[in-house]
Amino acid sequence: MPTNFTVVPVEAQGEERDPAERDARRQQQQQQQEEEEEEDNGERGSTGDGIARESSPFINNAEMDRGNKYEGKNMALFEEEMDSNPMVSSLLNKLANYTNLTQGVVEHEADEDTKRKEVKVPRMGTFIGVYLPCLQNILGVILFLRLTWIVGTAGVLESFIIVFMCCACTMLTAISMSAIATNGVVPAGGSYYMISRSLGPEFGGAVGLCFYLGTTFAGAMYILGTIEILLTYISPSAAIFKAEDGGEETEAMLNNMRVYGTCIIILMAVVVFVGVKYVNKLALVFLACVILSIIAIYAGVIKTAFDPPDFPICLLGNRTLSKRSFDVCAKFTESNNETKTTTLWRLFCNSSLHNATCDDYFSLNNVTEIQGIPGIMSGVLIDNLWSAYSEKGSIVEKKNQPSVSGSEDVKIGGRPYVFTDIMTYFTMLVGIYFPSVTGIMAGSNRSGDLKDAQKSIPTGTILAISTTSFIYLSCIVLFGACIEGVILRDKFGEAVNGNLVVGTLAWPSPWVIVIGSFFSTCGAGLQSLTGAPRLLQAIARDGIVPFIQVFGHGKANGEPTWALLLTAGICEIGILIASLDSVAPILSMFFLMCYMFVNLACAVQTLLRTPNWRPRFKYYHWTLSFLGMSLCLALMFICSWYYALVAMLIAGCIYKYIEYRGAEKEWGDGIRGLSLNAARYALLRVEDGPPHTKNWRPQLLVLLNLDCEQLVKHPRLLSFTSQLKAGKGLTIVGSVLQGTYLDKCTETQKAEENVKALMGVEKTKGFCQIVVSPSFRDGISHLIQSAGLGGMKHNTVLMAWPQSWKRTENHFSWKNFVDTVRETTAAQQALLVAKNIDLFPTNQERFTEGNIDVWWIVHDGGMLMLLPFLLRQHKVWRKCKMRIFTVAQMDDNSIQMKKDLQMFLYHLRLNAEVEVVEMFENDISAFTYEKTLMMEQRSQMLKQMQLSKNEREREAQLIHDRNTASHSTPAVKASVAASVPEKVQMTWTKEKFVAEKHKNKDTNVSGFKDIFNMKPNQSNVRRMHTAVKLNGVVLNKSQHAQLVLLNMPGPPKNRKGDENYMEFLEVLTEGLDRVLLVRGSGREVITIYS
């Protein structure tokens, strides 16, 4: 009699012997818990109604952990999700306590952990945090050293166009940047972070490094500006290299730049390394210098309206003279009623005597003196409207000044004229000027220190650009209205006693500008050396460019030591170039490229309408971003087309390197969204119908078999796939796991990882699809039917030949195989079956000789012709020759067949040897009869064995049912009886059981006796005859071929002969190493037409 029992856990056996006891304990615990809750609520000030209050997640109470237990009670329905998904209340609590910490590098401070226990809330507003830093970075060395020269050379109108283009470019970029910067928090890295998170790691790394190079070369430019101010305007006597001849001045100056520049860069690097916080504290001093200098310029302009400064210029004819070599602007002077020659006379004549031989031009023209700064009311603006471009080494001449040209026999190189040092033209001036409008990212780089970054960055940046644009545009007009043209074109102020040209205009003294510009360029250089290493460190720490990861390391407090060394080294390259006019276009390229991609990022995000694109700054539009991007690209090529190409090449190389190394970063970037949109658009455009014959190529569905550890059984199948596809077209690698998806979810993920890893090793470019199905057969059917999407569906199935189909325990493999053949035919898909796949070559092997033999028995649309051609594109098969064999029957003209086939191949543009094999009909051999008989006997025996196995299983089931019925209740007996088929008798006796057993045994014995007395089917004999004969011919011709391609005969219409079909294929390919059985899709895949 069965015993009623309850399974109790081992730990609880002593406690809970009875369900009633268990219920009593549960009620007691619940009551105790409710009492604790009431007591707890009383402590927190309950209302006294006795109802337990649920703790609010928004109230900062000390009992947070105790409050969490209510979530489990009230949200029991979601308790399964609690482990992975937090409650909304918990999430909001974390967000409420979030502090926007400074995410830059930690400053030099000792005991930072103890000092920073309390988080300091950032307090910088728009003015201090964004406006002033942007102002300081934008206004700089070009304003003081080159703007007057640009105005004089290009004229007021063209200079206005140059400045307007550059300022429009930065304004449009600022609008795009504001949209990106207000679409979430922007940590350290500024523009790099924005671009990389918007356009992906490849673009981010490429543009980030370009921006780093631009910032580094900017440091070099500022240092060169500092030395130019020092050696030209403050202390010319400090020059180490002196020019012995007038023509050597430029070379001597460049050498001085190199020596001083190297010293200053070492000094600055040490300062940044030792005390970076002092650099930041001095930033306000440097900014004050810039602002005071600009105020001095405006004050000087106002003063010229009623009291112009006295800066006379000496002209010989219309040529400007350098006052560094003489004092008096005259040929003769009167002293004690005696006319004496001046120093100027001796510079142009061979002696100081009146009858000395002088330069022709000096003799024919008078020496005149004019005011260098006639003032804003003088009307000089009209003369300065138009450009005055010149060649290198030409003399600076005044327009509309009378002059008599002489015979220039004597070399003018040693004369005290003011010469141009470089050839000037519009596009070159754009490249030199553009660095003066860079620096708009200063605010976004400090986003972590702002009180409200999403409000401050757009406002501060756009206000700073508006202010600086006004300063630049007004300065152009004011310079052109106040200063004489020859002074404007005098780059180094030689005609005004070596003064800084813009300094001559300033009030109260030129030294205000000189000292102010010196300190501002020093500060800008220091800040470049401070900011560039941190940018490189941010890129290195992202890990997207492997070879710069070493620069992500630094000192214990985070200072980027290695990055600083690299920055100083790259700066030194700029210093060795030594010319500010040559360095400026280089950094223009890198900044323009960075700004171009900021605009692109904004345009892409706006056009894609990605759900995460919700910037708080609303005054943007994709057309503005696109215009800004186009303007940046145009300015790059306007500045210098060869520098632009070099910058693009550098960025392209970095992009491809990151892509090649595999940037395993998923930042939700816009390029991925763009790819998805482009894929969707292309899929909708691709017609769902079959492509034209000219465009047909095998789009493969590769069916893989996996072992019990979810590893691929035949990796060479993927090798063969990559050799056949060479990365072109569609490849779907599919496999089937038997079971249900809920049970096999983990195995599916593991299988997918293994297959993808193998695809990476074998360089098979495609998609992986693992299907879980109750039966292997149905899974393959699902793959054949549903793999692919829209017009991108497979048209060819590639699979391995089931080697173990003859084994009795694996009787389903051949059934699955034959059904797959039938399904591909029904789906009008081609089928490729690789036999002996493990003997196929890997991607590393190379066949130096050998043949690919094609046995063309029936026309299959040209698949057999196309496949060897595609294989020979791969380096594994490239040196193999293609041979085509076809079989001629008794009535065929083999000679004509060969000619026709050669002509056909000629029109197909395929190179192959052609051979026609004659296969005459002859008597069927005894071997064929025997082979067929053995095949049929084996098939019949398998059927009998399967039948007897089924009956044994049924017999065991019936005995089990009988035993179960005897122990069950009458109701269970009735249900069992109802569930058993009617033909099975449930009432068993010993006699009936023995009789049934002997009956089955007799049937089986008689069945096995029939097997040995049977005669072969004539249809099977004929098919076996064809297989044996054809196999003999193929072996004779192609036994040593590297690969044999054969037409694959179709399976029989009668499903009873499926196992015989497998035997025919086995006989057909017997003795061959590598065989590819090909079954066409029923359509033409190759054409003779262009």
PDB file of C-alpha atoms in Angstrom, residues 366 606 874:
ATOM      1  CA  ASN A 366      63.216 112.722 -54.290  1.00  0.00           C
ATOM      2  CA  THR A 606      19.304  66.137 -36.428  1.00  0.00           C
ATOM      3  CA  HIS A 874      41.124  33.996 -53.886  1.00  0.00           C
TER       4      HIS A 874
END
